[in-house]
Short mmCIF file of C-alpha atoms in Angstrom, two decimals:
data_model
loop_
_atom_site.label_atom_id
_atom_site.label_comp_id
_atom_site.label_asym_id
_atom_site.label_seq_id
_atom_site.Cartn_x
_atom_site.Cartn_y
_atom_site.Cartn_z
CA MET A 16 188.87 100.14 -162.00
CA LYS A 17 186.55 102.88 -160.01
CA LYS A 18 188.25 106.13 -159.65
CA MET A 19 189.60 108.34 -156.91
CA ASN A 20 187.55 110.55 -154.88
CA VAL A 21 188.64 112.94 -153.29
CA LEU A 22 187.18 114.51 -150.23
CA PHE A 23 188.95 118.49 -148.53
CA ILE A 24 188.07 119.08 -145.23
CA THR A 25 189.51 122.80 -143.71
CA THR A 26 188.61 124.36 -140.80
CA ASP A 27 189.77 128.36 -140.61
CA GLN A 28 192.23 129.22 -138.00
CA GLN A 29 193.03 126.62 -136.21
CA GLN A 30 195.84 125.89 -134.65
CA LYS A 31 197.96 122.94 -134.77
CA SER A 32 198.46 121.93 -131.41
CA THR A 33 194.50 122.01 -130.74
CA ILE A 34 194.10 118.10 -131.84
CA GLY A 35 195.02 115.27 -129.91
CA CYS A 36 197.12 113.99 -132.20
CA TYR A 37 199.15 116.57 -132.58
CA GLY A 38 200.10 115.83 -128.62
CA ASN A 39 196.73 117.88 -126.97
CA ASN A 40 195.71 115.11 -124.48
CA LEU A 41 193.04 117.76 -123.58
CA ILE A 42 190.65 118.77 -125.89
CA LYS A 43 188.48 116.17 -127.13
CA THR A 44 188.97 115.61 -131.04
CA PRO A 45 188.51 111.02 -131.52
CA SER A 46 187.44 112.08 -135.33
CA LEU A 47 190.74 113.76 -135.99
CA ASP A 48 192.39 111.59 -134.23
CA ALA A 49 191.29 108.29 -135.51
CA LEU A 50 191.88 109.91 -138.54
CA ALA A 51 194.94 110.11 -137.81
CA GLN A 52 195.44 106.59 -136.72
CA SER A 53 194.01 105.67 -139.99
CA GLY A 54 196.65 107.19 -142.60
CA ILE A 55 199.35 110.49 -141.64
CA THR A 56 200.21 113.53 -139.65
CA LEU A 57 202.30 115.65 -141.17
CA ASN A 58 204.22 117.68 -138.44
CA ARG A 59 205.90 120.13 -141.15
CA ALA A 60 203.21 122.10 -142.96
CA TYR A 61 203.01 125.52 -144.28
CA CYS A 62 200.35 127.55 -145.61
CA GLU A 63 201.60 129.60 -148.38
CA ASN A 64 199.81 132.86 -147.24
CA PRO A 65 198.59 133.02 -144.05
CA ILE A 66 195.46 134.96 -145.05
CA CYS A 67 192.11 133.49 -145.32
CA ILE A 68 191.54 134.26 -149.43
CA PRO A 69 195.21 134.07 -150.70
CA SER A 70 195.71 130.35 -148.65
CA ARG A 71 192.08 129.21 -149.37
CA ASN A 72 192.75 130.07 -153.82
CA THR A 73 196.29 128.52 -153.57
CA MET A 74 194.59 125.16 -151.45
CA ILE A 75 192.35 125.32 -155.13
CA THR A 76 195.64 126.19 -158.05
CA GLY A 77 198.54 125.10 -156.47
CA ARG A 78 199.83 128.94 -157.11
CA LYS A 79 201.66 131.26 -154.95
CA SER A 80 199.61 133.93 -154.26
CA ILE A 81 201.89 136.28 -155.91
CA HIS A 82 201.01 134.41 -159.29
CA HIS A 83 197.11 133.60 -158.25
CA GLN A 84 197.49 137.47 -157.30
CA ALA A 85 194.87 136.95 -154.61
CA THR A 86 197.12 138.13 -152.18
CA VAL A 87 195.51 140.06 -149.55
CA HIS A 88 192.26 140.23 -147.65
CA ASN A 89 189.75 141.98 -150.09
CA SER A 90 191.60 140.52 -153.44
CA ASN A 91 189.69 138.07 -156.04
CA LEU A 92 190.89 134.83 -157.95
CA PRO A 93 191.47 136.70 -161.23
CA GLU A 94 188.75 135.55 -163.63
CA ASN A 95 191.40 133.50 -166.08
CA GLU A 96 192.69 131.49 -163.01
CA SER A 97 192.43 127.42 -163.80
CA CYS A 98 191.66 125.66 -160.55
CA LEU A 99 191.42 121.92 -159.21
CA GLY A 100 187.97 121.42 -160.00
CA ASP A 101 187.84 123.21 -163.44
CA TYR A 102 189.72 120.45 -164.47
CA LEU A 103 188.91 117.63 -162.90
CA LYS A 104 185.44 118.31 -164.24
CA ARG A 105 186.59 117.91 -167.88
CA LYS A 106 187.82 114.64 -166.65
CA GLY A 107 184.02 112.86 -165.59
CA TYR A 108 183.83 114.16 -162.23
CA LYS A 109 181.24 115.48 -159.64
CA THR A 110 182.75 119.44 -157.72
CA HIS A 111 180.87 120.40 -155.43
CA PHE A 112 181.33 122.99 -152.58
CA ILE A 113 179.92 123.07 -148.52
CA GLY A 114 180.71 125.44 -146.08
CA LYS A 115 182.92 128.61 -146.50
CA PRO A 116 184.68 129.87 -149.20
CA HIS A 117 186.49 133.32 -148.94
CA PHE A 118 188.04 132.63 -152.51
CA LYS A 119 186.68 136.52 -153.12
CA SER A 120 186.26 139.44 -150.99
CA GLN A 121 182.81 139.10 -149.48
CA GLU A 122 183.19 143.27 -148.44
CA GLN A 123 183.14 144.11 -152.34
CA GLU A 124 179.58 144.39 -154.27
CA GLY A 125 179.85 142.03 -157.36
CA THR A 126 181.52 139.04 -156.36
CA GLU A 127 179.84 135.49 -155.78
CA GLU A 128 180.61 135.90 -152.25
CA SER A 129 179.17 139.27 -151.43
CA ILE A 130 177.36 139.80 -148.03
CA GLN A 131 175.12 143.13 -149.90
CA ASP A 132 174.69 141.26 -153.22
CA TRP A 133 173.49 138.30 -151.37
CA ARG A 134 171.00 140.43 -148.83
CA ASN A 135 169.73 142.21 -152.00
CA GLY A 136 168.57 138.96 -153.41
CA ALA A 137 171.58 138.73 -156.25
CA TYR A 138 171.84 134.99 -155.78
CA ASP A 139 168.40 133.93 -155.38
CA GLY A 140 168.28 130.62 -156.58
CA TRP A 141 172.28 130.89 -157.51
CA HIS A 142 174.24 127.08 -156.21
CA GLY A 143 176.89 127.86 -158.55
CA PRO A 144 179.45 127.27 -161.06
CA TYR A 145 181.90 128.68 -158.68
CA GLU A 146 186.24 129.08 -158.62
CA GLY A 147 185.72 125.38 -160.67
CA PHE A 148 183.24 123.49 -158.54
CA GLU A 149 180.16 122.35 -160.96
CA THR A 150 177.61 123.40 -157.58
CA VAL A 151 178.26 125.62 -154.17
CA ASP A 152 176.04 125.39 -150.56
CA ILE A 153 177.76 128.44 -149.15
CA ILE A 154 178.33 129.99 -145.76
CA LEU A 155 179.30 133.30 -145.64
CA GLY A 156 181.12 134.93 -142.92
CA HIS A 157 181.09 134.10 -138.94
CA SER A 158 178.01 133.00 -137.70
CA ASN A 159 175.75 134.45 -140.38
CA PRO A 160 172.52 133.77 -140.68
CA LEU A 161 171.20 135.92 -142.58
CA THR A 162 173.28 135.27 -146.01
CA GLY A 163 174.61 132.62 -148.25
CA HIS A 164 172.37 129.40 -148.72
CA TYR A 165 173.15 128.38 -144.87
CA GLY A 166 171.27 132.22 -144.54
CA ASP A 167 168.15 130.62 -147.00
CA TRP A 168 168.20 127.31 -144.90
CA MET A 169 167.50 129.10 -141.56
CA LYS A 170 165.19 131.49 -143.19
CA THR A 171 163.28 128.73 -144.22
CA GLN A 172 163.76 126.01 -141.72
CA HIS A 173 164.69 128.12 -138.33
CA ARG A 174 162.97 130.76 -138.64
CA ASP A 175 162.27 131.84 -135.28
CA LYS A 176 166.10 130.80 -134.56
CA ILE A 177 167.92 133.80 -136.24
CA ASN A 178 166.75 135.96 -133.63
CA LEU A 179 168.94 134.16 -131.73
CA PHE A 180 172.26 135.05 -132.97
CA ALA A 181 171.66 138.80 -132.33
CA GLU A 182 173.36 140.94 -129.90
CA GLU A 183 170.51 141.32 -127.45
CA ASN A 184 171.35 137.30 -127.53
CA LEU A 185 175.04 137.14 -126.53
CA THR A 186 176.96 137.19 -123.23
CA PRO A 187 180.22 138.39 -123.78
CA ALA A 188 182.98 136.84 -122.49
CA ASP A 189 184.39 138.69 -119.73
CA VAL A 190 187.88 139.55 -121.98
CA SER A 191 190.26 142.08 -122.58
CA CYS A 192 191.16 141.28 -125.54
CA GLY A 193 190.73 139.38 -129.12
CA GLN A 194 187.95 139.57 -131.72
CA GLY A 195 184.57 138.37 -129.68
CA VAL A 196 184.13 135.49 -127.43
CA TYR A 197 180.21 134.88 -126.42
CA LEU A 198 177.80 132.52 -124.77
CA THR A 199 175.15 131.85 -126.74
CA LYS A 200 171.60 130.21 -127.25
CA ILE A 201 172.43 128.94 -130.22
CA PRO A 202 171.37 124.93 -130.13
CA GLU A 203 174.03 122.77 -131.74
CA GLU A 204 171.06 121.31 -134.67
CA VAL A 205 171.31 125.41 -136.57
CA HIS A 206 175.15 125.89 -135.77
CA SER A 207 176.76 125.97 -139.05
CA SER A 208 179.49 123.46 -138.51
CA THR A 209 176.57 121.01 -137.86
CA TYR A 210 175.49 122.87 -141.28
CA VAL A 211 178.21 121.84 -142.93
CA GLY A 212 177.76 118.00 -141.42
CA ASP A 213 174.32 117.63 -142.78
CA LYS A 214 174.79 118.60 -146.40
CA THR A 215 178.38 116.59 -146.32
CA THR A 216 176.99 113.34 -145.41
CA ALA A 217 173.61 114.28 -147.73
CA PHE A 218 176.02 115.05 -150.51
CA LEU A 219 178.10 111.66 -150.20
CA LYS A 220 174.36 109.53 -149.89
CA GLU A 221 173.36 111.11 -152.84
CA MET A 222 176.94 110.72 -154.53
CA ALA A 223 176.86 107.04 -153.56
CA GLN A 224 173.75 106.38 -155.50
CA ALA A 225 175.57 108.23 -159.04
CA GLU A 226 178.53 106.40 -158.78
CA THR A 227 179.97 109.29 -159.92
CA PRO A 228 183.88 110.02 -158.98
CA PHE A 229 184.00 113.11 -156.95
CA TYR A 230 185.99 115.91 -155.26
CA CYS A 231 183.73 117.57 -152.29
CA PHE A 232 185.84 120.62 -150.41
CA CYS A 233 183.76 120.75 -146.91
CA SER A 234 184.57 123.75 -145.27
CA PHE A 235 183.85 124.48 -141.94
CA PRO A 236 183.54 128.47 -141.40
CA ASP A 237 184.82 127.91 -136.82
CA PRO A 238 186.82 128.41 -135.26
CA HIS A 239 187.32 131.70 -136.10
CA TRP A 240 186.58 134.25 -134.49
CA PRO A 241 183.96 135.02 -133.66
CA ILE A 242 183.62 132.38 -130.82
CA MET A 243 180.65 131.86 -130.69
CA PRO A 244 179.98 127.81 -129.90
CA PRO A 245 176.54 126.03 -128.76
CA PRO A 246 175.92 126.85 -124.68
CA SER A 247 177.71 123.06 -124.14
CA TYR A 248 180.14 123.55 -126.14
CA TYR A 249 181.33 126.69 -124.12
CA LYS A 250 180.98 124.85 -121.14
CA MET A 251 182.93 121.78 -122.34
CA TYR A 252 186.29 122.89 -121.17
CA GLU A 253 185.40 125.17 -117.89
CA ASN A 254 186.71 122.88 -115.83
CA THR A 255 189.96 122.44 -117.52
CA THR A 256 193.39 123.93 -116.47
CA ILE A 257 194.97 125.85 -119.02
CA ASN A 258 198.43 126.74 -120.02
CA THR A 259 198.91 130.41 -119.84
CA ASP A 260 203.01 130.06 -119.64
CA TYR A 261 204.19 131.97 -122.99
CA GLU A 262 206.85 134.38 -123.41
CA PRO A 263 206.82 137.78 -123.70
CA LEU A 264 208.23 139.59 -126.38
CA GLU A 265 209.80 142.51 -124.38
CA ASN A 266 212.37 139.65 -122.71
CA ASP A 267 214.14 139.24 -125.87
CA PRO A 268 217.37 140.66 -125.24
CA ASN A 269 217.90 141.16 -129.20
CA LEU A 270 214.37 143.96 -129.51
CA LYS A 271 216.13 146.25 -131.38
CA ASN A 272 216.50 144.31 -134.13
CA TYR A 273 213.10 143.45 -134.95
CA PRO A 274 211.00 145.12 -137.53
CA THR A 275 208.87 148.22 -136.63
CA VAL A 276 205.62 146.43 -137.28
CA ILE A 277 207.08 144.28 -134.15
CA LYS A 278 208.17 147.13 -131.97
CA ASN A 279 204.63 149.16 -133.20
CA TYR A 280 203.19 146.54 -131.96
CA LEU A 281 204.04 146.25 -128.44
CA LYS A 282 203.67 150.36 -128.14
CA MET A 283 199.79 150.25 -129.44
CA GLY A 284 198.69 146.36 -127.89
CA ARG A 285 197.91 145.11 -131.17
CA MET A 286 198.87 144.99 -134.51
CA PRO A 287 198.12 148.01 -136.56
CA ASP A 288 195.05 148.48 -138.35
CA PHE A 289 195.49 144.97 -139.45
CA ASP A 290 193.42 142.63 -140.59
CA GLY A 291 192.06 139.48 -137.79
CA GLY A 292 194.06 141.33 -134.89
CA GLY A 293 197.32 140.02 -133.30
CA HIS A 294 195.77 141.38 -129.66
CA LYS A 295 198.32 141.85 -126.55
CA VAL A 296 197.31 139.16 -124.38
CA LEU A 297 196.38 141.62 -121.03
CA ALA A 298 195.71 138.80 -118.52
CA ASP A 299 196.41 134.90 -117.59
CA LYS A 300 192.81 134.73 -118.02
CA ASP A 301 191.66 136.27 -121.36
CA ILE A 302 194.05 132.92 -122.43
CA GLU A 303 192.28 130.69 -120.31
CA ILE A 304 188.40 132.24 -121.51
CA ILE A 305 189.12 132.32 -124.96
CA THR A 306 191.08 128.86 -125.46
CA ARG A 307 187.87 127.24 -123.54
CA ALA A 308 185.09 128.59 -126.06
CA TYR A 309 187.86 128.06 -128.66
CA TRP A 310 188.68 124.09 -128.09
CA GLY A 311 184.49 123.99 -127.97
CA THR A 312 184.04 124.96 -131.07
CA ILE A 313 187.28 122.82 -132.37
CA SER A 314 185.09 120.09 -130.24
CA LEU A 315 182.00 120.70 -132.69
CA ILE A 316 183.88 120.63 -135.70
CA ASP A 317 185.72 117.43 -134.89
CA LYS A 318 181.86 115.45 -134.01
CA ASN A 319 181.01 116.43 -137.57
CA ILE A 320 183.87 115.10 -138.57
CA GLY A 321 183.02 112.33 -137.53
CA ARG A 322 179.71 112.09 -138.77
CA ILE A 323 180.99 112.78 -142.13
CA ILE A 324 183.89 109.79 -142.35
CA LYS A 325 180.97 107.49 -141.02
CA ALA A 326 179.04 108.50 -143.80
CA LEU A 327 181.60 107.53 -145.86
CA ASP A 328 182.01 104.22 -144.02
CA ASP A 329 178.44 103.62 -144.65
CA GLU A 330 177.39 104.30 -148.47
CA GLY A 331 180.81 102.23 -149.33
CA LEU A 332 182.81 105.01 -150.38
CA ARG A 333 186.06 105.03 -147.60
CA GLU A 334 188.40 102.96 -149.79
CA ASN A 335 188.18 104.87 -152.47
CA THR A 336 188.00 108.19 -150.99
CA LEU A 337 191.15 110.49 -150.20
CA VAL A 338 190.52 112.39 -147.24
CA ILE A 339 192.08 115.51 -146.78
CA PHE A 340 191.86 117.56 -143.23
CA THR A 341 193.65 121.19 -142.68
CA THR A 342 193.34 124.75 -141.97
CA ASP A 343 193.58 127.61 -144.17
CA HIS A 344 196.11 129.59 -141.54
CA GLY A 345 196.73 129.18 -137.55
CA GLU A 346 195.83 131.29 -134.70
CA TYR A 347 198.20 132.22 -131.84
CA MET A 348 196.16 131.46 -128.60
CA GLY A 349 198.40 133.30 -126.37
CA ALA A 350 201.62 132.25 -127.86
CA HIS A 351 204.00 134.80 -128.02
CA GLY A 352 201.76 137.40 -125.22
CA MET A 353 199.41 137.04 -128.91
CA MET A 354 195.39 136.26 -129.09
CA ALA A 355 193.87 136.61 -133.05
CA LYS A 356 196.50 136.48 -135.92
CA GLY A 357 198.39 138.71 -138.40
CA GLY A 358 200.78 140.74 -138.47
CA VAL A 359 204.10 138.14 -137.99
CA CYS A 360 204.43 134.82 -139.31
CA TRP A 361 205.31 133.00 -135.83
CA GLU A 362 205.08 128.92 -136.12
CA GLU A 363 201.56 129.02 -134.74
CA TYR A 364 200.07 131.13 -137.17
CA ILE A 365 202.21 128.98 -140.30
CA ASN A 366 202.66 125.53 -139.28
CA VAL A 367 199.51 124.31 -139.26
CA PRO A 368 198.04 120.46 -139.64
CA PHE A 369 197.73 118.63 -141.60
CA ILE A 370 196.25 115.12 -141.82
CA ALA A 371 195.56 112.38 -145.21
CA SER A 372 194.32 108.89 -145.50
CA LEU A 373 193.25 106.67 -148.00
CA PRO A 374 192.93 102.88 -147.09
CA GLY A 375 195.49 100.76 -148.07
CA LYS A 376 197.51 103.37 -150.37
CA ILE A 377 198.60 105.66 -147.03
CA LYS A 378 199.74 103.80 -143.91
CA ARG A 379 198.21 103.49 -141.10
CA ASN A 380 199.16 105.80 -137.76
CA THR A 381 202.28 107.40 -139.54
CA ARG A 382 204.31 110.58 -139.10
CA GLY A 383 205.77 112.70 -141.59
CA ASP A 384 208.17 115.40 -141.11
CA GLY A 385 209.00 116.30 -144.73
CA LEU A 386 208.52 120.07 -145.32
CA PHE A 387 205.28 120.11 -147.26
CA SER A 388 203.95 123.47 -148.68
CA PHE A 389 199.88 124.41 -149.76
CA ILE A 390 201.36 124.77 -153.28
CA ASP A 391 201.73 120.94 -153.27
CA ILE A 392 198.26 120.05 -152.70
CA VAL A 393 196.93 120.25 -155.81
CA PRO A 394 199.67 118.45 -157.58
CA THR A 395 200.05 115.81 -154.88
CA ILE A 396 196.08 114.88 -155.52
CA LEU A 397 196.50 114.57 -159.09
CA ASP A 398 199.20 112.36 -158.90
CA PHE A 399 197.16 110.15 -156.67
CA LEU A 400 194.76 110.29 -158.81
CA GLY A 401 196.87 109.31 -161.60
CA ILE A 402 196.80 112.50 -163.04
CA LYS A 403 200.21 114.13 -164.52
CA GLU A 404 200.74 115.90 -167.82
CA GLU A 405 198.44 115.33 -171.00
CA GLU A 406 200.27 115.20 -174.65
CA GLY A 407 203.68 116.82 -172.85
CA LEU A 408 201.36 119.68 -170.53
CA PRO A 409 201.22 119.83 -167.12
CA ALA A 410 197.47 119.12 -165.85
CA LEU A 411 197.57 122.25 -164.07
CA PRO A 412 200.03 125.37 -163.67
CA TYR A 413 201.26 125.23 -160.31
CA ASP A 414 203.69 125.75 -158.40
CA GLY A 415 204.30 123.03 -156.28
CA ILE A 416 205.36 119.58 -156.20
CA SER A 417 203.71 116.27 -155.92
CA GLN A 418 204.65 114.58 -151.69
CA LYS A 419 202.62 111.65 -152.23
CA SER A 420 205.58 109.53 -152.18
CA MET A 421 206.56 111.61 -148.64
CA ILE A 422 202.76 110.34 -147.46
CA GLN A 423 203.20 107.09 -148.63
CA GLY A 424 206.42 107.08 -146.64
CA GLU A 425 208.46 105.69 -149.56
CA LYS A 426 210.65 109.21 -148.94
CA GLU A 427 211.11 111.12 -146.28
CA ALA A 428 211.39 114.51 -147.39
CA LEU A 429 211.11 116.37 -150.62
CA ARG A 430 212.00 119.68 -149.64
CA THR A 431 214.66 121.03 -148.29
CA SER A 432 213.21 124.23 -147.46
CA LEU A 433 209.69 126.53 -148.39
CA THR A 434 209.06 130.46 -148.50
CA VAL A 435 205.99 132.10 -147.12
CA HIS A 436 204.49 135.44 -148.96
CA HIS A 437 202.73 137.75 -146.26
CA ALA A 438 201.33 140.76 -148.35
CA LYS A 439 200.79 144.31 -146.94
CA SER A 440 198.08 145.16 -144.92
CA VAL A 441 195.26 146.27 -147.68
CA LEU A 442 193.61 148.17 -144.36
CA ASN A 443 196.52 150.34 -143.35
CA PRO A 444 198.83 150.29 -146.52
CA SER A 445 201.57 152.20 -144.66
CA VAL A 446 202.38 149.13 -142.07
CA SER A 447 205.88 148.14 -142.97
CA ASP A 448 204.17 144.35 -142.17
CA GLN A 449 205.23 143.28 -145.47
CA HIS A 450 207.79 140.21 -145.25
CA ILE A 451 208.64 137.04 -146.91
CA LEU A 452 210.26 134.23 -145.35
CA ILE A 453 212.09 130.95 -145.83
CA ARG A 454 212.09 127.45 -143.56
CA ASN A 455 214.68 125.29 -144.11
CA ASP A 456 215.03 121.95 -142.30
CA GLY A 457 216.25 123.85 -138.79
CA TRP A 458 216.14 127.29 -139.69
CA LYS A 459 213.97 129.79 -140.24
CA LEU A 460 214.64 133.80 -141.62
CA ILE A 461 211.92 136.44 -141.45
CA TYR A 462 213.12 139.12 -144.22
CA PHE A 463 210.22 142.75 -144.00
CA ALA A 464 210.63 144.85 -146.85
CA GLY A 465 212.64 148.45 -146.47
CA GLU A 466 213.34 146.86 -142.96
CA LYS A 467 216.77 146.93 -141.14
CA GLY A 468 214.65 144.34 -138.96
CA GLY A 469 214.37 141.37 -139.34
CA GLN A 470 213.94 137.58 -137.61
CA LEU A 471 215.95 134.77 -137.85
CA TYR A 472 215.23 131.82 -135.35
CA ASN A 473 217.67 128.51 -134.78
CA LEU A 474 214.02 126.01 -134.66
CA ASN A 475 215.65 122.96 -133.13
CA GLN A 476 216.89 125.02 -130.23
CA ASP A 477 214.55 127.42 -130.04
CA PRO A 478 211.11 125.81 -131.06
CA LYS A 479 208.94 128.61 -129.28
CA GLU A 480 210.96 131.19 -131.22
CA THR A 481 212.21 133.02 -128.11
CA ARG A 482 215.27 134.95 -129.41
CA ASN A 483 215.48 136.77 -132.43
CA LEU A 484 219.34 136.64 -133.90
CA TYR A 485 218.57 138.82 -136.98
CA ASN A 486 221.89 140.61 -137.04
CA LEU A 487 223.52 138.92 -134.08
CA PRO A 488 227.42 138.69 -135.35
CA GLU A 489 227.74 135.29 -134.30
CA TYR A 490 224.88 134.52 -137.02
CA SER A 491 226.15 136.85 -139.48
CA THR A 492 227.14 133.61 -141.68
CA MET A 493 223.50 132.17 -141.54
CA GLN A 494 221.25 134.77 -142.15
CA GLN A 495 223.75 135.71 -145.19
CA GLU A 496 223.07 131.55 -146.85
CA LEU A 497 219.46 132.18 -145.90
CA THR A 498 219.16 135.78 -147.34
CA ARG A 499 220.68 134.57 -150.65
CA GLU A 500 218.51 131.29 -150.99
CA LEU A 501 214.82 133.01 -150.53
CA PHE A 502 216.54 135.90 -153.40
CA ASP A 503 217.82 132.66 -156.06
CA LYS A 504 213.82 130.79 -155.28
CA LEU A 505 212.52 134.38 -155.97
CA ILE A 506 214.77 135.51 -159.42
CA LEU A 507 214.25 132.13 -160.14
CA GLU A 508 210.10 131.88 -160.02
CA SER A 509 210.09 135.29 -161.19
CA ASN A 510 212.11 133.49 -165.15
CA LYS A 511 208.85 131.47 -164.87
CA LYS A 512 207.42 131.87 -168.67
CA PRO A 513 203.21 131.71 -168.98
CA VAL A 514 201.96 130.10 -171.77
CA ILE A 515 198.08 131.19 -171.65
CA MET A 516 195.11 128.37 -173.09
CA LYS A 517 192.53 128.18 -172.96
CA LEU A 518 189.57 125.19 -172.62
CA LYS A 519 186.69 124.51 -175.24
CA CYS A 520 183.18 125.17 -173.94
CA ASN A 521 181.75 121.92 -174.46
CA ASP A 522 178.93 122.41 -171.72
CA LYS A 523 177.11 125.09 -169.72
CA TYR A 524 180.06 124.56 -166.76
CA SER A 525 183.03 123.88 -168.83
CA CYS A 526 183.13 127.83 -169.87
CA HIS A 527 186.44 128.90 -167.06
CA VAL A 528 189.02 130.41 -168.71
CA MET A 529 191.78 128.15 -167.67
CA THR A 530 195.65 129.36 -167.13
CA ARG A 531 198.53 126.79 -168.43
CA LYS A 532 201.72 127.40 -167.56
CA VAL A 533 205.25 125.89 -169.48
CA TRP A 534 208.42 126.70 -167.56
CA GLY A 535 211.01 127.91 -169.58
CA GLU A 536 209.56 127.46 -173.56
CA GLU A 537 206.49 128.34 -175.29
CA LEU A 538 203.88 126.04 -176.13
CA ASN A 539 204.93 123.94 -179.73
CA PRO A 540 203.02 124.95 -182.45
CA SER A 541 202.69 121.84 -184.04
CA LEU A 542 200.69 120.48 -181.02
CA ASN A 543 197.63 121.07 -183.28
CA ARG A 544 194.25 120.58 -181.34
CA SER A 545 191.11 121.99 -180.80
CA ASP A 546 190.98 121.73 -176.86
CA PRO A 547 193.22 123.23 -175.54
CA VAL A 548 193.55 126.07 -178.11
CA ALA A 549 196.91 128.34 -178.05
CA GLU A 550 195.75 131.34 -177.79
CA LYS A 551 198.40 134.36 -179.06
#
């Protein structure tokens, strides 16, 4: 029997409501809608930490950001962390990454994603290994044609188009918030989304000939800011009526019980010094203009996802490939009168799209309402691949649970609650925005460190989170119960006892230190084996 393949597709900063299968009948996403028709669409999937680097590292480790330690922007995954790709390589899989990784800082020198190091030629000719991927083809930053493998391709194949990315060839949109929306002259064939589509389809054709199982992580840099779709996609929705209705935060009668970071935001017009923005919307036209361009980038991504799925079909790989689509975190895009991201974990920021498809194994055109956390991605993939334990040890030291039975429709829900962690602002450590939340079937509590204020919402009655119930006497029992459950989870997780183990280096791609955890007990010393070897 052939081993199952995995194609993991992600975007960057995509709000869940920007896909037809999630109820948007205005946007054009036929490829993602078809993928949803072929499998399951999860309604309540949540990133574990809604910042790029921590979220993406959770995708490849299955661990909470406070455990893998890459908790904020500009942080790096420690070298001794084990990744899904490391493990699957040992199982005979070809592991390959295409697109934007953002597993490490792009601003710091000395990392494989350092933009400055790439400019200095430090990674000329390098194609991996990296974070469990044997080979990589990466894009750095957003709309940057000069670094990474995308930059190398632009310099050698489309040098005459590089200048189209320059400021003098970008026409800024007439908006007063956000982080840049531009009408460009960049042709579709050299756009980063097309590059990801080209490279992924080429990889799939190669793998069809190799007859080797693969784990391919395909990562589109868009629709993250700056928003710069090709001209035809920028104009695609110019005649579409955009809903600009939102409930201003100032209208909440319980404004006094919000945390300081939100009160400061209302005074300043943006989240103070927070990476990503959290800009206050100043005019309805801003929402209209930005949303149209944002949707355009998503429609271009969708076109390339269609090309990728067609390649799976054409190469005879579709029936044996688990396809997952998601994004690293969401985007406000006008909700709560905010634009961009950052600062507060409202649903638009943390509740993300998640689609899974596997012909014959996942029922067609189904919906899943169970709670799903990003820490569940790795164990769920391992379960689909039939990998659970080795010699009594978990395959990887993940924090999550397998949600295979929920995705296959055998169970409605496996989680009663989940947590989301938001680390302190790396750009301004004095900002009191560090918080953690718990979300159960109908309620959500956000606890801010060192604050008297917080957030509490009845999501069944108030799905748009317009009325904060925190510190209101009539909801004190619910607030106490959720706070107690939140801290119980934190305490129990802190008692998990790590066991560090190293993998024997069998070849040049296996020399990655891997960490295993066996909760609550030491490794049995009688397990006498050379791979893995217990490290004292």
